[in-house]
Amino acid sequence: MAFAEHEVLIRRDAMAVYLYLLDAANLPLWRDSVRSVKLVQGAAASKGAVYRKMVAGRSGLSIPAELEITQARPGAEIQFTVVSGPAHRTGGYYLSTEASGTRVRFALEARPEGPLGFVDKLGFLNRLGFLNRMLQRSVSSDVAELERLKDVLELQPAI
C-alpha cells in the first residue's frame, strides 16, 4: 500500500475551488495522466457520480478507470474512490479558508491490483520492495500535481 499527501494555498475562495474540483471533467486540465473524463452514472458534480476517465498507461496507451465521488461537503471536502482501473485508489481534497485564499490538501492511498499484483503475491518482487516503491512514486507524483491546479485556478479570472 502507498500513501501520499500534498497541500497548496490557492488564491481563490473555497467555493470556487470546491466547485472546480467537484467537476471531474476538469481533471485533464490539471492532471497530466488524465486524458479525458466522461460522466457514466449519477448526477454530475455530486456525491454518487461515477466518471470514466482515460489515463495514460506505461505503454503510452490509454487505460480506462472509473472514479466515484463518495463524499461531498460544500466548500470543505470531496472524497473519491477509483472503482476500476490499474490500482485501487481512494483519496480526497480537503479545503480550509485562510485570509489569502484556500488551502487545499490532496491525500491519496493506493493498493496494487492486476497482473503486477499477482506477481507480487508470488513474493519475488515484493521481497525486493519494487512494487511498493513504484506505487509510492506514482501516488507521490499524483498528489504533487496539486501545484498545477494552483497555477490553473490562479490564472483564471475571478468569478
CSV table of C-alpha atoms in Angstrom, one decimal:
chain,number,residue,atom,x,y,z
A,1,MET,CA,0.0,0.0,0.0
A,2,ALA,CA,1.2,3.6,-0.7
A,3,PHE,CA,0.1,6.9,0.7
A,4,ALA,CA,0.9,10.5,-0.1
A,5,GLU,CA,-0.4,13.9,0.5
A,6,HIS,CA,0.4,17.4,-0.7
A,7,GLU,CA,-1.1,20.8,0.0
A,8,VAL,CA,-1.1,24.3,-1.6
A,9,LEU,CA,-2.6,27.7,-0.9
A,10,ILE,CA,-4.7,28.8,-3.9
A,11,ARG,CA,-5.7,32.5,-4.1
A,12,ARG,CA,-9.4,31.7,-4.7
A,13,ASP,CA,-12.3,31.4,-2.4
A,14,ALA,CA,-13.2,27.9,-1.1
A,15,MET,CA,-16.4,27.5,-3.0
A,16,ALA,CA,-14.8,28.3,-6.4
A,17,VAL,CA,-12.0,25.8,-5.7
A,18,TYR,CA,-14.5,23.2,-4.4
A,19,LEU,CA,-16.8,23.5,-7.5
A,20,TYR,CA,-13.8,23.2,-9.8
A,21,LEU,CA,-12.6,20.1,-8.1
A,22,LEU,CA,-16.1,18.5,-7.8
A,23,ASP,CA,-16.4,18.6,-11.6
A,24,ALA,CA,-14.3,15.6,-12.6
A,25,ALA,CA,-14.4,16.8,-16.2
A,26,ASN,CA,-11.8,19.4,-15.1
A,27,LEU,CA,-9.2,16.7,-14.3
A,28,PRO,CA,-7.5,16.7,-17.7
A,29,LEU,CA,-6.8,20.4,-17.3
A,30,TRP,CA,-4.5,19.9,-14.3
A,31,ARG,CA,-3.6,16.2,-14.2
A,32,ASP,CA,-1.0,15.1,-16.7
A,33,SER,CA,-2.0,11.4,-16.6
A,34,VAL,CA,-5.8,12.0,-17.2
A,35,ARG,CA,-6.6,12.3,-20.9
A,36,SER,CA,-10.4,12.5,-20.8
A,37,VAL,CA,-13.3,12.2,-18.4
A,38,LYS,CA,-17.0,11.3,-19.1
A,39,LEU,CA,-19.9,11.0,-16.7
A,40,VAL,CA,-21.3,7.5,-16.8
A,41,GLN,CA,-23.7,7.3,-13.8
A,42,GLY,CA,-25.5,9.7,-11.4
A,43,ALA,CA,-25.8,13.5,-11.4
A,44,ALA,CA,-22.7,15.4,-12.5
A,45,ALA,CA,-20.6,17.0,-9.8
A,46,SER,CA,-22.4,15.3,-6.9
A,47,LYS,CA,-22.0,12.5,-4.4
A,48,GLY,CA,-22.5,9.2,-6.1
A,49,ALA,CA,-21.5,10.4,-9.5
A,50,VAL,CA,-19.3,7.9,-11.4
A,51,TYR,CA,-16.9,9.1,-14.1
A,52,ARG,CA,-15.0,7.1,-16.6
A,53,LYS,CA,-11.6,8.6,-17.1
A,54,MET,CA,-8.9,7.5,-19.6
A,55,VAL,CA,-5.5,7.6,-18.1
A,56,ALA,CA,-2.1,7.3,-19.6
A,57,GLY,CA,-0.6,3.8,-19.2
A,58,ARG,CA,3.0,2.9,-19.1
A,59,SER,CA,3.0,1.8,-22.8
A,60,GLY,CA,1.5,5.2,-23.8
A,61,LEU,CA,-1.9,3.7,-24.5
A,62,SER,CA,-5.0,5.0,-22.6
A,63,ILE,CA,-6.4,2.8,-19.8
A,64,PRO,CA,-10.0,3.2,-18.6
A,65,ALA,CA,-10.6,3.8,-14.9
A,66,GLU,CA,-13.8,4.6,-13.1
A,67,LEU,CA,-13.9,7.2,-10.3
A,68,GLU,CA,-16.8,7.6,-7.9
A,69,ILE,CA,-17.4,10.6,-5.7
A,70,THR,CA,-18.1,9.2,-2.2
A,71,GLN,CA,-18.4,12.3,-0.1
A,72,ALA,CA,-19.0,15.9,-0.9
A,73,ARG,CA,-19.2,18.7,1.7
A,74,PRO,CA,-19.6,22.0,0.0
A,75,GLY,CA,-16.6,24.2,0.3
A,76,ALA,CA,-14.8,21.8,2.6
A,77,GLU,CA,-14.2,18.2,1.4
A,78,ILE,CA,-14.5,15.9,-1.6
A,79,GLN,CA,-13.7,12.2,-1.3
A,80,PHE,CA,-13.5,9.6,-4.1
A,81,THR,CA,-12.6,6.1,-4.8
A,82,VAL,CA,-11.4,4.5,-8.1
A,83,VAL,CA,-13.7,1.6,-8.6
A,84,SER,CA,-12.0,0.1,-11.6
A,85,GLY,CA,-8.5,0.6,-13.1
A,86,PRO,CA,-4.9,-0.4,-12.7
A,87,ALA,CA,-4.8,0.3,-9.0
A,88,HIS,CA,-7.4,0.7,-6.3
A,89,ARG,CA,-7.1,4.3,-5.1
A,90,THR,CA,-9.0,6.3,-2.5
A,91,GLY,CA,-8.5,9.9,-1.7
A,92,GLY,CA,-9.8,13.3,-1.1
A,93,TYR,CA,-9.4,17.0,-1.4
A,94,TYR,CA,-9.7,18.9,1.9
A,95,LEU,CA,-10.2,22.6,1.8
A,96,SER,CA,-9.8,25.3,4.5
A,97,THR,CA,-10.3,29.0,4.2
A,98,GLU,CA,-7.4,31.3,5.0
A,99,ALA,CA,-7.0,35.1,4.8
A,100,SER,CA,-5.2,34.9,1.4
A,101,GLY,CA,-7.2,32.1,-0.2
A,102,THR,CA,-8.0,28.4,0.2
A,103,ARG,CA,-5.6,25.8,1.5
A,104,VAL,CA,-6.1,22.5,-0.4
A,105,ARG,CA,-4.8,19.2,0.8
A,106,PHE,CA,-4.8,16.3,-1.6
A,107,ALA,CA,-4.4,12.9,0.1
A,108,LEU,CA,-4.2,9.6,-1.9
A,109,GLU,CA,-3.9,6.0,-0.9
A,110,ALA,CA,-3.3,3.1,-3.4
A,111,ARG,CA,-3.2,-0.7,-3.3
A,112,PRO,CA,-1.8,-2.6,-6.3
A,113,GLU,CA,-4.1,-4.8,-8.4
A,114,GLY,CA,-4.0,-6.6,-11.7
A,115,PRO,CA,-1.1,-8.6,-13.3
A,116,LEU,CA,1.6,-6.9,-11.2
A,117,GLY,CA,-0.4,-7.6,-8.0
A,118,PHE,CA,-0.4,-11.3,-9.0
A,119,VAL,CA,3.4,-11.3,-9.4
A,120,ASP,CA,3.8,-9.5,-6.1
A,121,LYS,CA,1.7,-12.3,-4.4
A,122,LEU,CA,4.3,-14.8,-5.6
A,123,GLY,CA,6.7,-12.8,-3.4
A,124,PHE,CA,9.6,-12.3,-5.9
A,125,LEU,CA,9.2,-8.6,-6.5
A,126,ASN,CA,7.7,-7.9,-3.1
A,127,ARG,CA,10.9,-9.1,-1.4
A,128,LEU,CA,12.8,-6.5,-3.3
A,129,GLY,CA,10.1,-3.9,-2.4
A,130,PHE,CA,10.0,-3.0,-6.1
A,131,LEU,CA,6.2,-2.8,-6.5
A,132,ASN,CA,5.8,-0.8,-3.3
A,133,ARG,CA,8.4,1.7,-4.4
A,134,MET,CA,6.8,2.0,-7.9
A,135,LEU,CA,3.4,2.5,-6.4
A,136,GLN,CA,4.6,5.0,-3.8
A,137,ARG,CA,6.4,7.0,-6.6
A,138,SER,CA,3.2,7.1,-8.6
A,139,VAL,CA,1.0,8.3,-5.7
A,140,SER,CA,3.5,10.9,-4.7
A,141,SER,CA,3.6,12.2,-8.2
A,142,ASP,CA,-0.2,12.3,-8.4
A,143,VAL,CA,-0.6,14.5,-5.3
A,144,ALA,CA,2.2,16.8,-6.4
A,145,GLU,CA,0.1,17.8,-9.4
A,146,LEU,CA,-1.8,19.9,-7.0
A,147,GLU,CA,0.8,22.6,-7.8
A,148,ARG,CA,-0.6,22.6,-11.4
A,149,LEU,CA,-4.1,23.0,-10.1
A,150,LYS,CA,-3.0,26.1,-8.2
A,151,ASP,CA,-1.5,27.5,-11.5
A,152,VAL,CA,-4.6,26.8,-13.5
A,153,LEU,CA,-7.0,28.3,-11.0
A,154,GLU,CA,-5.0,31.4,-10.2
A,155,LEU,CA,-4.6,32.2,-13.9
A,156,GLN,CA,-8.4,32.1,-14.4
A,157,PRO,CA,-10.2,35.4,-14.0
A,158,ALA,CA,-12.0,35.5,-10.6
A,159,ILE,CA,-15.8,35.0,-10.8
